[in-house]
Short mmCIF file of C-alpha atoms and ligand atoms in Angstrom, two decimals:
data_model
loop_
_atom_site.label_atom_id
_atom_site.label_comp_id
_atom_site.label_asym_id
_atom_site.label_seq_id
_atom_site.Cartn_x
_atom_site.Cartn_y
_atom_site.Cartn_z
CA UNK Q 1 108.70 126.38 108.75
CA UNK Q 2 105.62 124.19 107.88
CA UNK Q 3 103.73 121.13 109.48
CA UNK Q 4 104.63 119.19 106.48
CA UNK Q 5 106.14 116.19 108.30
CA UNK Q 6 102.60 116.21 110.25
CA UNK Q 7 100.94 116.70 107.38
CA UNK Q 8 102.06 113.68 105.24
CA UNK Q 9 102.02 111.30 108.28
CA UNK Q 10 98.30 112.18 109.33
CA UNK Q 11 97.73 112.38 105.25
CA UNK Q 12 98.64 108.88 104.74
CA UNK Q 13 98.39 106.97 107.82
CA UNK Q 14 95.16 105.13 106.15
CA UNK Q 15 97.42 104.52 103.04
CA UNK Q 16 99.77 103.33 105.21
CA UNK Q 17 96.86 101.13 107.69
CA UNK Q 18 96.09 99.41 103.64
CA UNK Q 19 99.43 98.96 102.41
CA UNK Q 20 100.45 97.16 106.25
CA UNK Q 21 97.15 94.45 105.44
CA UNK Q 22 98.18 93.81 101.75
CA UNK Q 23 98.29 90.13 101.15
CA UNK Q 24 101.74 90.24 100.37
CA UNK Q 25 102.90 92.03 103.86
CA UNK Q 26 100.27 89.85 105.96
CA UNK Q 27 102.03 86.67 104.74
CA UNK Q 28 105.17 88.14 105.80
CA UNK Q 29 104.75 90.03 108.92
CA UNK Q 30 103.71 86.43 109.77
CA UNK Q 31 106.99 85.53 109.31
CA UNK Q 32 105.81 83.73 105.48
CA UNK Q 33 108.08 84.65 103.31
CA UNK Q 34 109.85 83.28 99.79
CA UNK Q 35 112.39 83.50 97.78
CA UNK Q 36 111.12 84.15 94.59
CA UNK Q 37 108.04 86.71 95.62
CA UNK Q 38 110.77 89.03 97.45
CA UNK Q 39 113.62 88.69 94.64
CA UNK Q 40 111.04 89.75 92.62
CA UNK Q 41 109.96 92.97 95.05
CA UNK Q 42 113.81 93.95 95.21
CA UNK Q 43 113.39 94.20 91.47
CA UNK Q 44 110.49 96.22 91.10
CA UNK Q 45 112.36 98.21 94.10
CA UNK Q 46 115.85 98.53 92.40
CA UNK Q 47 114.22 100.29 89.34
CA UNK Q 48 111.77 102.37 91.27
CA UNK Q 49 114.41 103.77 93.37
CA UNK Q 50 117.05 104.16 90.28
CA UNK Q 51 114.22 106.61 88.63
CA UNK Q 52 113.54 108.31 91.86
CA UNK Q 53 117.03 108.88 92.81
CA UNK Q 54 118.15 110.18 89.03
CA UNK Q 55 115.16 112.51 89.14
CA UNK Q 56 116.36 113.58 92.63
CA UNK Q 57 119.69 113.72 91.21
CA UNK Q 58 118.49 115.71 87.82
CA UNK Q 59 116.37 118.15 89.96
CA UNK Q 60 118.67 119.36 92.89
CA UNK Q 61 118.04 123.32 91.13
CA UNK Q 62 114.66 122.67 92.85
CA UNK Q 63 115.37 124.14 96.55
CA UNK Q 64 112.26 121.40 97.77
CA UNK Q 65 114.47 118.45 96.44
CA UNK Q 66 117.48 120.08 97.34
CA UNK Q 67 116.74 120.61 100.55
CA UNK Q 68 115.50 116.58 101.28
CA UNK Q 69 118.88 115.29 99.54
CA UNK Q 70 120.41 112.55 102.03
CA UNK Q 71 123.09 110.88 99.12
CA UNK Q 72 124.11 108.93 102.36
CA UNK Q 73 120.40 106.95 102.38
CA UNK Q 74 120.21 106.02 98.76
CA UNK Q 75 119.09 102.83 98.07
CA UNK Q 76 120.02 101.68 94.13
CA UNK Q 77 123.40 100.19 95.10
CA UNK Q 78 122.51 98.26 98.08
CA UNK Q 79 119.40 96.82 96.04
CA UNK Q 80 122.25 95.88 92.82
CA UNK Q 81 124.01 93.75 95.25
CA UNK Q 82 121.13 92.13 96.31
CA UNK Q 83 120.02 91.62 92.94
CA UNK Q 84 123.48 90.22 92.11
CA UNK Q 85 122.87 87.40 95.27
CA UNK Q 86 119.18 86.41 94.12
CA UNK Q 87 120.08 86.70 90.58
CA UNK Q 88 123.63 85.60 89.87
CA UNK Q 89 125.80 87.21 87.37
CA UNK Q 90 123.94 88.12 84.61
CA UNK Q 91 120.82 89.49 86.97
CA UNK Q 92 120.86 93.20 84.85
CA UNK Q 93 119.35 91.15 81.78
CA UNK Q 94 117.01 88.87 84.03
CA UNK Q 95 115.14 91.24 86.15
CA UNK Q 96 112.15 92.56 84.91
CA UNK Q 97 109.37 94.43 86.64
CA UNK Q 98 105.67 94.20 86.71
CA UNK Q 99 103.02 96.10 85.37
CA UNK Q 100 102.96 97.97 88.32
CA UNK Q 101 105.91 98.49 88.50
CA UNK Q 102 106.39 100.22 85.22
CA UNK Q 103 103.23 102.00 86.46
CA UNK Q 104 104.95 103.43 89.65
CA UNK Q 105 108.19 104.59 87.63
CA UNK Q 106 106.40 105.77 84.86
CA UNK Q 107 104.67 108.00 88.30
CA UNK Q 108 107.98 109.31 89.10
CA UNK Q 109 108.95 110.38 85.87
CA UNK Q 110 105.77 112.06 85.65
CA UNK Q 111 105.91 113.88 88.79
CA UNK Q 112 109.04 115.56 88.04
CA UNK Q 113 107.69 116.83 85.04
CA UNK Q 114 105.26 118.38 87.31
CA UNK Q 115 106.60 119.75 89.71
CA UNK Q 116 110.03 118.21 91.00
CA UNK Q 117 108.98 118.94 94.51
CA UNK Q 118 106.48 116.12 94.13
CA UNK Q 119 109.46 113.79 93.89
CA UNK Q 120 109.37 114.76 97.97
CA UNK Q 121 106.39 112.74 98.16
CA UNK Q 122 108.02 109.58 96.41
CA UNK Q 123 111.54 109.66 98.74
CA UNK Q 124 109.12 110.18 101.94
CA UNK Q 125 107.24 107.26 101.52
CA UNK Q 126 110.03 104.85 100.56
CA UNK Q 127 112.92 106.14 102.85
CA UNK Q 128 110.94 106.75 105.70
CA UNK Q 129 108.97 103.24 105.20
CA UNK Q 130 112.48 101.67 104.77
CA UNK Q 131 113.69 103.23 108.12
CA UNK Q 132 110.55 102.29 109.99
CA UNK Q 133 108.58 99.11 109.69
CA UNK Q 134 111.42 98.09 106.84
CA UNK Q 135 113.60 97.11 109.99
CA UNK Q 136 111.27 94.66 111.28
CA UNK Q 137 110.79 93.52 107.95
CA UNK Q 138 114.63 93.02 107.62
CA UNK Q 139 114.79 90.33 110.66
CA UNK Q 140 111.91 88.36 109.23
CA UNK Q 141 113.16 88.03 106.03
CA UNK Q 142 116.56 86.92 107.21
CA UNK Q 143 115.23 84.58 109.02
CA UNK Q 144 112.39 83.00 106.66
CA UNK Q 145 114.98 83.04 103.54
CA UNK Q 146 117.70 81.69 105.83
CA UNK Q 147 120.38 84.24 104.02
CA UNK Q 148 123.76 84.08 105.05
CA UNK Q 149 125.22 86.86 107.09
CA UNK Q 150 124.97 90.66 105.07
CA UNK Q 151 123.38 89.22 101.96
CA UNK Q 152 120.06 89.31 100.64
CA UNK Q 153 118.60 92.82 102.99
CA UNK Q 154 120.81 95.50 101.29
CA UNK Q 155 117.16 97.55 101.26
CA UNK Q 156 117.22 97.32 104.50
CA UNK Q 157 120.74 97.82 105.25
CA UNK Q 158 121.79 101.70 106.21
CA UNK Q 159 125.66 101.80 106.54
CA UNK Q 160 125.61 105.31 107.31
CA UNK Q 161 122.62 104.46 110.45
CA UNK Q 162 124.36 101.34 111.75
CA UNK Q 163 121.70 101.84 115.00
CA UNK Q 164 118.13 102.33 115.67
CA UNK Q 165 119.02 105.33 117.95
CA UNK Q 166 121.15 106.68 114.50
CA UNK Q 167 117.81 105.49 112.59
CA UNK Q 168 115.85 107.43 114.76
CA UNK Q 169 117.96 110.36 115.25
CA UNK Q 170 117.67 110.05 111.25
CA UNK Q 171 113.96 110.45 110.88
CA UNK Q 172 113.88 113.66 113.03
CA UNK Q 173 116.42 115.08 111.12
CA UNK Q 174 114.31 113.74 107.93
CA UNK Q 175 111.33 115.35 109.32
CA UNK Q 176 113.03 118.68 110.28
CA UNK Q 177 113.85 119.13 106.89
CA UNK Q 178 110.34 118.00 105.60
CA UNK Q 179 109.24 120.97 107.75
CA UNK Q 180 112.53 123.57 106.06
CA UNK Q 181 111.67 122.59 102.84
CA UNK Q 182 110.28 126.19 101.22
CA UNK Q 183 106.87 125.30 99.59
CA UNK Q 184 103.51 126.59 99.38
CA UNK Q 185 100.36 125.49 100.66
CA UNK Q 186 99.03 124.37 97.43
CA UNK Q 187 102.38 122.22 96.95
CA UNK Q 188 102.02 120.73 100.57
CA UNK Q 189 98.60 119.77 99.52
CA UNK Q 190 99.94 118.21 96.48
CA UNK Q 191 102.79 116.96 98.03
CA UNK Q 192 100.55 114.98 100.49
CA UNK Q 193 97.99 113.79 97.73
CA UNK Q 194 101.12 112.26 96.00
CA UNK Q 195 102.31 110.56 98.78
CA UNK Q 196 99.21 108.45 99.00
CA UNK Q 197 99.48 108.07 95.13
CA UNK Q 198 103.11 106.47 96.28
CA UNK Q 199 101.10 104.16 98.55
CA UNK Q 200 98.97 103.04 96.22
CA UNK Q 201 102.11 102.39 94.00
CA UNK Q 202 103.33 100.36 96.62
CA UNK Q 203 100.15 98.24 97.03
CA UNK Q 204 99.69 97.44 93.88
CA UNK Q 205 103.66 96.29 93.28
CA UNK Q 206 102.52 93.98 96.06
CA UNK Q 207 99.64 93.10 94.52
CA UNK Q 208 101.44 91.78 91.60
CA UNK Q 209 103.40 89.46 93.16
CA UNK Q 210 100.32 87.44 95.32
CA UNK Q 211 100.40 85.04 92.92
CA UNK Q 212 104.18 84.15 93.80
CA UNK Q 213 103.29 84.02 97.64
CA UNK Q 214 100.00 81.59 96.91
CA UNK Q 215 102.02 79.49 94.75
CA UNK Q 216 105.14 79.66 97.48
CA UNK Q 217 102.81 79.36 100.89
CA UNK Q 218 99.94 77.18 99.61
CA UNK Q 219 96.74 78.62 99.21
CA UNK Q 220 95.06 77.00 102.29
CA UNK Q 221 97.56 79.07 104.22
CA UNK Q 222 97.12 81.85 101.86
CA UNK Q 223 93.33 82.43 102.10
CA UNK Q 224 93.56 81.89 106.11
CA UNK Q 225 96.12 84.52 106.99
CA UNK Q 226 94.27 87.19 104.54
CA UNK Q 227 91.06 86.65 105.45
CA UNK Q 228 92.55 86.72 108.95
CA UNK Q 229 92.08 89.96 111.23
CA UNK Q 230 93.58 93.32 109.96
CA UNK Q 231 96.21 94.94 111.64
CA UNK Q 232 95.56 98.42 112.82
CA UNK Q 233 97.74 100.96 111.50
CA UNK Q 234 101.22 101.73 112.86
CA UNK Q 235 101.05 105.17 111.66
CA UNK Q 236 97.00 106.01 111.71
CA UNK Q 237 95.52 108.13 114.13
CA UNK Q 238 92.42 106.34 115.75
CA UNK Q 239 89.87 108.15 117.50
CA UNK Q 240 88.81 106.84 120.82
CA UNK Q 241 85.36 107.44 121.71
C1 HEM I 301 103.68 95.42 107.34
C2 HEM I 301 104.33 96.37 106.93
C3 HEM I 301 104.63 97.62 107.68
C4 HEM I 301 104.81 97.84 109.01
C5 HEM I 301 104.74 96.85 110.14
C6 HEM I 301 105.10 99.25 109.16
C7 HEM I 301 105.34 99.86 110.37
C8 HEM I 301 105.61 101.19 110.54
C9 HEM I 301 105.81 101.84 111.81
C10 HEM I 301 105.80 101.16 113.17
C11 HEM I 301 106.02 103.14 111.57
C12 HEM I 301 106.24 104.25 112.62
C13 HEM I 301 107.69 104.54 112.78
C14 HEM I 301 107.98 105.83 113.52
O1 HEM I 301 107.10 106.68 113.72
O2 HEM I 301 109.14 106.01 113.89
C15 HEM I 301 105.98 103.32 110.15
C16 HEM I 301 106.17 104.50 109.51
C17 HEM I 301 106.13 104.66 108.14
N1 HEM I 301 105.93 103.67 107.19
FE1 HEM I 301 105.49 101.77 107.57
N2 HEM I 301 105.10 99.84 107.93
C18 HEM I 301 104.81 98.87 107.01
C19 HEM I 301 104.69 99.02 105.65
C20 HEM I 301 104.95 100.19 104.99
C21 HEM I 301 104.91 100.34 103.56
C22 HEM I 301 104.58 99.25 102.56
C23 HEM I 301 105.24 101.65 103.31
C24 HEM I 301 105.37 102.34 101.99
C25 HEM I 301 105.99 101.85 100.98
C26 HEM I 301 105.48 102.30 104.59
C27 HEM I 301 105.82 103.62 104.76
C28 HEM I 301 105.98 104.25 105.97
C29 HEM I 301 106.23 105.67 106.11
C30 HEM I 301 106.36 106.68 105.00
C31 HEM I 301 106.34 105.92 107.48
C32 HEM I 301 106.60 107.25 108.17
C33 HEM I 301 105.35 107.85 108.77
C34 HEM I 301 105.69 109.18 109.43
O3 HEM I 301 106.07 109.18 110.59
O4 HEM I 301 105.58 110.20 108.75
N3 HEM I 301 105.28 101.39 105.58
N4 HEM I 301 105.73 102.11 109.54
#
Protein backbone atom coordinates (compact mmCIF):
# COMPACT_ATOMS: atom_id res chain seq x y z
CA UNK A 1 0.00 0.00 0.00
CA UNK A 2 0.97 3.72 -0.51
CA UNK A 3 -0.38 7.23 0.65
CA UNK A 4 -1.01 8.00 -2.90
CA UNK A 5 -4.64 9.09 -2.51
CA UNK A 6 -3.10 11.54 0.31
CA UNK A 7 -0.54 12.36 -1.70
CA UNK A 8 -2.34 13.75 -4.82
CA UNK A 9 -5.06 15.47 -2.69
CA UNK A 10 -2.48 17.43 -0.41
CA UNK A 11 -0.34 17.70 -3.92
CA UNK A 12 -2.97 19.57 -5.63
CA UNK A 13 -5.25 21.11 -3.26
CA UNK A 14 -3.65 24.68 -4.36
CA UNK A 15 -4.27 23.55 -8.04
CA UNK A 16 -7.44 22.77 -7.06
CA UNK A 17 -7.94 26.36 -4.57
CA UNK A 18 -6.89 28.14 -8.53
CA UNK A 19 -8.88 26.14 -10.75
CA UNK A 20 -12.25 26.71 -8.03
CA UNK A 21 -11.49 30.96 -8.57
CA UNK A 22 -11.09 30.71 -12.43
CA UNK A 23 -13.27 33.27 -14.03
CA UNK A 24 -15.14 30.79 -15.72
CA UNK A 25 -16.17 28.69 -12.36
CA UNK A 26 -16.68 32.08 -10.28
CA UNK A 27 -19.38 33.14 -12.79
CA UNK A 28 -20.92 29.89 -12.32
CA UNK A 29 -20.69 28.82 -8.81
CA UNK A 30 -22.66 32.12 -8.75
CA UNK A 31 -25.20 30.49 -10.36
CA UNK A 32 -24.03 32.61 -14.03
CA UNK A 33 -24.06 30.38 -16.42
CA UNK A 34 -24.68 30.13 -20.54
CA UNK A 35 -25.40 28.21 -23.06
CA UNK A 36 -22.87 28.64 -25.42
CA UNK A 37 -19.63 28.95 -22.87
CA UNK A 38 -20.66 25.38 -21.35
CA UNK A 39 -21.62 23.64 -24.84
CA UNK A 40 -18.44 24.69 -25.65
CA UNK A 41 -16.65 23.12 -22.21
CA UNK A 42 -18.62 19.73 -22.91
CA UNK A 43 -16.67 19.85 -26.14
CA UNK A 44 -13.34 20.43 -25.08
CA UNK A 45 -14.50 17.70 -22.32
CA UNK A 46 -15.90 15.03 -24.80
CA UNK A 47 -12.47 14.92 -26.64
CA UNK A 48 -10.32 15.13 -23.58
CA UNK A 49 -12.00 12.28 -22.04
CA UNK A 50 -12.24 10.17 -25.52
CA UNK A 51 -8.15 10.38 -25.53
CA UNK A 52 -7.92 9.63 -21.90
CA UNK A 53 -10.23 6.79 -21.88
CA UNK A 54 -8.60 5.09 -25.31
CA UNK A 55 -5.20 5.50 -23.69
CA UNK A 56 -6.71 3.89 -20.54
CA UNK A 57 -8.23 1.47 -22.77
CA UNK A 58 -4.81 0.88 -24.97
CA UNK A 59 -2.72 0.61 -21.72
CA UNK A 60 -4.64 -1.86 -19.37
CA UNK A 61 -0.99 -4.27 -19.69
CA UNK A 62 0.13 -1.45 -17.32
CA UNK A 63 -0.89 -3.01 -13.73
CA UNK A 64 -1.09 1.13 -12.47
CA UNK A 65 -3.90 1.70 -15.15
CA UNK A 66 -5.19 -1.57 -14.75
CA UNK A 67 -5.66 -1.44 -11.45
CA UNK A 68 -7.71 2.31 -11.54
CA UNK A 69 -10.05 0.88 -14.47
CA UNK A 70 -13.80 1.77 -13.40
CA UNK A 71 -15.46 1.11 -17.31
CA UNK A 72 -18.67 1.80 -15.18
CA UNK A 73 -17.52 5.80 -14.64
CA UNK A 74 -16.54 6.60 -18.15
CA UNK A 75 -17.56 9.68 -19.35
CA UNK A 76 -17.32 9.86 -23.55
CA UNK A 77 -20.88 8.58 -24.06
CA UNK A 78 -22.72 10.58 -21.61
CA UNK A 79 -20.78 13.78 -22.97
CA UNK A 80 -21.96 12.47 -27.01
CA UNK A 81 -25.45 12.76 -25.89
CA UNK A 82 -25.02 15.93 -24.53
CA UNK A 83 -23.26 17.08 -27.44
CA UNK A 84 -26.09 15.68 -29.60
CA UNK A 85 -28.77 18.12 -27.31
CA UNK A 86 -26.52 21.39 -27.57
CA UNK A 87 -25.50 20.58 -30.98
CA UNK A 88 -28.24 18.89 -32.98
CA UNK A 89 -27.64 16.23 -35.45
CA UNK A 90 -24.72 16.89 -37.18
CA UNK A 91 -22.75 18.07 -33.73
CA UNK A 92 -19.55 15.39 -34.65
CA UNK A 93 -18.64 17.92 -37.59
CA UNK A 94 -19.46 21.17 -35.49
CA UNK A 95 -17.58 20.77 -32.35
CA UNK A 96 -14.27 21.92 -32.24
CA UNK A 97 -11.95 22.51 -29.33
CA UNK A 98 -9.69 25.25 -28.26
CA UNK A 99 -6.21 25.74 -28.19
CA UNK A 100 -6.17 24.43 -24.95
CA UNK A 101 -7.84 22.01 -25.50
CA UNK A 102 -5.72 20.44 -28.16
CA UNK A 103 -3.02 21.36 -25.61
CA UNK A 104 -4.52 19.12 -22.79
CA UNK A 105 -5.09 16.04 -25.26
CA UNK A 106 -2.05 16.45 -26.94
CA UNK A 107 -0.87 16.04 -22.67
CA UNK A 108 -2.52 12.79 -22.54
CA UNK A 109 -1.17 11.36 -25.47
CA UNK A 110 2.07 12.38 -24.29
CA UNK A 111 1.88 10.96 -20.95
CA UNK A 112 1.20 7.57 -22.07
CA UNK A 113 4.11 7.62 -24.07
CA UNK A 114 5.78 8.19 -20.86
CA UNK A 115 4.81 6.27 -18.67
CA UNK A 116 1.06 4.98 -18.91
CA UNK A 117 0.80 5.18 -15.19
CA UNK A 118 0.79 8.95 -15.60
CA UNK A 119 -2.55 8.54 -17.33
CA UNK A 120 -3.52 7.90 -13.30
CA UNK A 121 -2.93 11.42 -12.82
CA UNK A 122 -5.32 12.55 -15.78
CA UNK A 123 -8.51 10.04 -14.64
CA UNK A 124 -7.88 11.34 -10.86
CA UNK A 125 -8.34 14.76 -11.52
CA UNK A 126 -11.33 14.53 -13.88
CA UNK A 127 -13.32 11.59 -12.26
CA UNK A 128 -12.78 12.52 -8.91
CA UNK A 129 -13.52 16.42 -9.77
CA UNK A 130 -16.66 15.09 -11.62
CA UNK A 131 -17.80 13.12 -8.47
CA UNK A 132 -17.10 15.98 -6.11
CA UNK A 133 -17.72 19.64 -6.70
CA UNK A 134 -19.09 18.40 -10.42
CA UNK A 135 -22.41 17.57 -8.44
CA UNK A 136 -22.96 20.95 -7.26
CA UNK A 137 -22.04 22.11 -10.49
CA UNK A 138 -24.74 19.79 -12.04
CA UNK A 139 -27.79 21.60 -10.06
CA UNK A 140 -26.59 25.03 -11.08
CA UNK A 141 -26.32 24.40 -14.46
CA UNK A 142 -29.74 22.83 -14.68
CA UNK A 143 -31.09 25.43 -13.29
CA UNK A 144 -29.29 28.55 -15.06
CA UNK A 145 -29.70 26.72 -18.66
CA UNK A 146 -33.27 25.78 -17.73
CA UNK A 147 -32.67 22.09 -19.46
CA UNK A 148 -35.41 19.85 -19.54
CA UNK A 149 -35.41 16.83 -17.32
CA UNK A 150 -32.00 14.29 -18.04
CA UNK A 151 -30.63 16.43 -20.82
CA UNK A 152 -27.86 18.69 -21.05
CA UNK A 153 -25.61 17.18 -17.50
CA UNK A 154 -24.66 13.73 -18.95
CA UNK A 155 -20.95 14.80 -17.34
CA UNK A 156 -22.44 14.91 -14.46
CA UNK A 157 -24.72 12.10 -14.65
CA UNK A 158 -23.33 8.58 -12.99
CA UNK A 159 -25.93 5.81 -13.79
CA UNK A 160 -23.96 3.32 -12.09
CA UNK A 161 -23.81 6.02 -8.58
CA UNK A 162 -27.46 7.03 -8.77
CA UNK A 163 -26.71 8.52 -4.89
CA UNK A 164 -24.33 10.65 -3.10
CA UNK A 165 -23.91 7.87 -0.43
CA UNK A 166 -23.06 5.44 -3.84
CA UNK A 167 -20.86 8.62 -4.94
CA UNK A 168 -19.20 8.59 -1.85
CA UNK A 169 -18.92 5.01 -1.20
CA UNK A 170 -17.31 5.45 -4.86
CA UNK A 171 -14.48 7.75 -4.01
CA UNK A 172 -13.24 5.50 -1.12
CA UNK A 173 -13.23 2.72 -3.21
CA UNK A 174 -11.41 5.15 -5.90
CA UNK A 175 -9.00 6.08 -3.31
CA UNK A 176 -8.37 2.50 -2.00
CA UNK A 177 -7.25 1.61 -5.22
CA UNK A 178 -5.15 4.87 -5.69
CA UNK A 179 -3.40 3.51 -2.58
CA UNK A 180 -3.22 -0.64 -4.36
CA UNK A 181 -1.99 0.66 -7.33
CA UNK A 182 1.87 -0.94 -7.40
CA UNK A 183 4.20 2.08 -8.15
CA UNK A 184 7.31 3.50 -7.01
CA UNK A 185 8.17 6.47 -5.23
CA UNK A 186 9.62 8.21 -8.11
CA UNK A 187 6.24 7.43 -10.13
CA UNK A 188 4.06 8.73 -7.12
CA UNK A 189 6.12 11.81 -7.36
CA UNK A 190 5.47 12.00 -10.96
CA UNK A 191 2.17 10.90 -10.72
CA UNK A 192 1.39 13.88 -8.37
CA UNK A 193 3.42 16.52 -10.49
CA UNK A 194 1.08 15.44 -13.41
CA UNK A 195 -1.90 15.83 -11.68
CA UNK A 196 -1.31 19.50 -11.16
CA UNK A 197 -0.16 19.59 -14.90
CA UNK A 198 -4.03 18.21 -15.34
CA UNK A 199 -5.10 21.26 -13.32
CA UNK A 200 -3.48 23.56 -15.14
CA UNK A 201 -5.07 21.84 -18.27
CA UNK A 202 -8.21 22.44 -16.79
CA UNK A 203 -7.65 26.18 -16.09
CA UNK A 204 -6.59 27.07 -19.05
CA UNK A 205 -9.69 25.14 -21.08
CA UNK A 206 -11.53 27.57 -18.84
CA UNK A 207 -9.59 30.22 -19.67
CA UNK A 208 -10.44 29.92 -23.23
CA UNK A 209 -13.83 30.22 -23.01
CA UNK A 210 -13.98 33.80 -20.71
CA UNK A 211 -14.60 35.47 -23.60
CA UNK A 212 -17.99 33.48 -24.13
CA UNK A 213 -19.04 34.18 -20.40
CA UNK A 214 -18.14 38.22 -20.79
CA UNK A 215 -19.94 38.33 -23.93
CA UNK A 216 -22.97 36.01 -22.29
CA UNK A 217 -23.01 37.84 -18.58
CA UNK A 218 -22.01 41.41 -19.53
CA UNK A 219 -18.83 42.61 -18.56
CA UNK A 220 -20.00 44.93 -15.71
CA UNK A 221 -21.09 41.70 -14.09
CA UNK A 222 -18.07 40.02 -15.35
CA UNK A 223 -15.32 42.25 -13.86
CA UNK A 224 -17.43 42.47 -10.41
CA UNK A 225 -17.78 38.79 -9.61
CA UNK A 226 -13.87 38.17 -10.58
CA UNK A 227 -12.48 40.79 -8.97
CA UNK A 228 -14.82 39.70 -6.17
CA UNK A 229 -13.36 37.69 -3.05
CA UNK A 230 -11.69 34.24 -3.71
CA UNK A 231 -13.06 31.24 -2.48
CA UNK A 232 -10.88 29.19 -0.25
CA UNK A 233 -10.15 25.85 -1.38
CA UNK A 234 -12.49 22.88 -0.93
CA UNK A 235 -9.70 20.54 -1.02
CA UNK A 236 -6.52 22.75 0.43
CA UNK A 237 -5.17 22.25 3.67
CA UNK A 238 -4.93 25.70 5.56
CA UNK A 239 -2.81 26.17 8.40
CA UNK A 240 -4.29 27.84 11.38
CA UNK A 241 -2.00 29.81 13.37
C1 LIG B 1 -15.91 25.70 -8.45
C2 LIG B 1 -15.57 24.57 -8.76
C3 LIG B 1 -15.27 23.46 -7.81
C4 LIG B 1 -15.78 23.17 -6.57
C5 LIG B 1 -16.82 23.93 -5.80
C6 LIG B 1 -15.13 21.97 -6.13
C7 LIG B 1 -15.38 21.35 -4.93
C8 LIG B 1 -14.78 20.21 -4.48
C9 LIG B 1 -15.00 19.60 -3.19
C10 LIG B 1 -15.98 20.10 -2.14
C11 LIG B 1 -14.22 18.52 -3.11
C12 LIG B 1 -14.07 17.57 -1.90
C13 LIG B 1 -14.91 16.35 -2.10
C14 LIG B 1 -14.57 15.23 -1.15
O1 LIG B 1 -13.53 15.23 -0.47
O2 LIG B 1 -15.36 14.29 -1.09
C15 LIG B 1 -13.51 18.42 -4.35
C16 LIG B 1 -12.62 17.45 -4.66
C17 LIG B 1 -11.94 17.37 -5.86
N1 LIG B 1 -12.06 18.22 -6.94
FE1 LIG B 1 -13.13 19.89 -7.00
N2 LIG B 1 -14.26 21.55 -7.09
C18 LIG B 1 -14.32 22.45 -8.12
C19 LIG B 1 -13.59 22.42 -9.29
C20 LIG B 1 -12.76 21.41 -9.64
C21 LIG B 1 -12.06 21.33 -10.90
C22 LIG B 1 -12.13 22.34 -12.03
C23 LIG B 1 -11.34 20.17 -10.87
C24 LIG B 1 -10.45 19.58 -11.91
C25 LIG B 1 -10.76 19.50 -13.16
C26 LIG B 1 -11.59 19.52 -9.58
C27 LIG B 1 -11.04 18.34 -9.16
C28 LIG B 1 -11.23 17.78 -7.92
C29 LIG B 1 -10.55 16.58 -7.47
C30 LIG B 1 -9.54 15.77 -8.24
C31 LIG B 1 -11.00 16.32 -6.17
C32 LIG B 1 -10.61 15.18 -5.25
C33 LIG B 1 -9.64 15.62 -4.17
C34 LIG B 1 -9.28 14.43 -3.30
O3 LIG B 1 -10.00 14.16 -2.35
O4 LIG B 1 -8.28 13.78 -3.60
N3 LIG B 1 -12.44 20.31 -8.87
N4 LIG B 1 -13.87 19.48 -5.18
Amino acid sequence: MTQLATRLREGTGKSHTIAENTAYMKCFLKGIMAREPFRKLMANLYLVYGTLEDQIRQHLDCPAVKGLYFPEIERQANLAKDLEFYYGDQWQTEIEPTEAGQQYVARIQAAADIDPALLVAHAYVRYMGDLSGGQALKMITRKALNLPPDRGTGLHEFASLPTPEAQRDFKMSYRDALNALPVTEEQITAIVEEANLAFALNRDVMHSLEEDVKAAVGWPVFEAIVHGKDRQGSTEVVAHH
